[in-house]
XYZ file of C-alpha atoms in Angstrom:
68
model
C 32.258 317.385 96.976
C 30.257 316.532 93.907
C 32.850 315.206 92.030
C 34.459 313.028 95.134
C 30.844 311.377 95.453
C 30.523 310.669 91.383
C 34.046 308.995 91.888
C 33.191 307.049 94.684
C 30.193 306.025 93.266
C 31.713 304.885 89.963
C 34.138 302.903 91.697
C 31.305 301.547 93.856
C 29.062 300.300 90.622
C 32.000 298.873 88.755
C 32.870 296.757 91.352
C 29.901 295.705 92.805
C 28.754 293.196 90.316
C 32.079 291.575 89.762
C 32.891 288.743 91.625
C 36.818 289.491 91.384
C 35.858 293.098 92.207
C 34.479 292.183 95.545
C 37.801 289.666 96.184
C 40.135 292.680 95.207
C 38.566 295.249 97.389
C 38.612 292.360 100.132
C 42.594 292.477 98.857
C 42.826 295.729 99.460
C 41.750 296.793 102.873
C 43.384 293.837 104.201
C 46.609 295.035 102.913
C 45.814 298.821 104.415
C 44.712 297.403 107.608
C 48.591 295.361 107.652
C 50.245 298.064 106.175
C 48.549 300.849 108.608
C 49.083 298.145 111.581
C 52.947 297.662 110.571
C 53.221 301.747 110.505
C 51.807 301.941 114.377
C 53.815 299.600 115.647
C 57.397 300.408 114.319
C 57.194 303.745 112.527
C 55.119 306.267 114.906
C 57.598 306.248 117.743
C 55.997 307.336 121.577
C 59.624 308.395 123.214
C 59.160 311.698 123.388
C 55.896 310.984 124.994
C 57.366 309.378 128.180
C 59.465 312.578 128.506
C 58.149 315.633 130.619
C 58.064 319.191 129.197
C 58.940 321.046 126.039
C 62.377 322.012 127.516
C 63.341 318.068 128.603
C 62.021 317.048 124.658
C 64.047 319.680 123.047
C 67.335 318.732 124.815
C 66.546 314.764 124.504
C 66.217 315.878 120.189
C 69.693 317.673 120.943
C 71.083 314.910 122.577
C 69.842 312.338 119.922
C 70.578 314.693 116.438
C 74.047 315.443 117.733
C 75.508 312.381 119.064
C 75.986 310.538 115.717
């Protein structure tokens, strides 16, 4: 845990006194929050969610891994 904290911390002084610093770290977590939001949406699908039990989700997976 030591280590993670000195790490942080470096990161934390180096950038805090740089004007650019601050405008990339703005950069970044604007571009995790898009990239995190654009995951969500069309990435993490919720079909098997709408479907019932474990037996119903196992035979839609069937269905869906053998019909190609």
């Amino acid at each position: 845990m030591g280590f993670l904290r000195k790490a942080l911390m470096f990161y934390i002084d180096g950038f805090k006194n740089l004007k650019l610093g601050k405008v990339l770290w703005k950069i970044i977590v604007i571009k995790l929050l898009v990239i995190f939001a654009v995951l969500k949406v069309f990435v993490y699908d919720k079909t098997l969610s709408h479907i019932g039990d474990d037996e119903q989700k196992s035979h839609f997976v069937l269905e869906n891994l053998t019909s190609y």
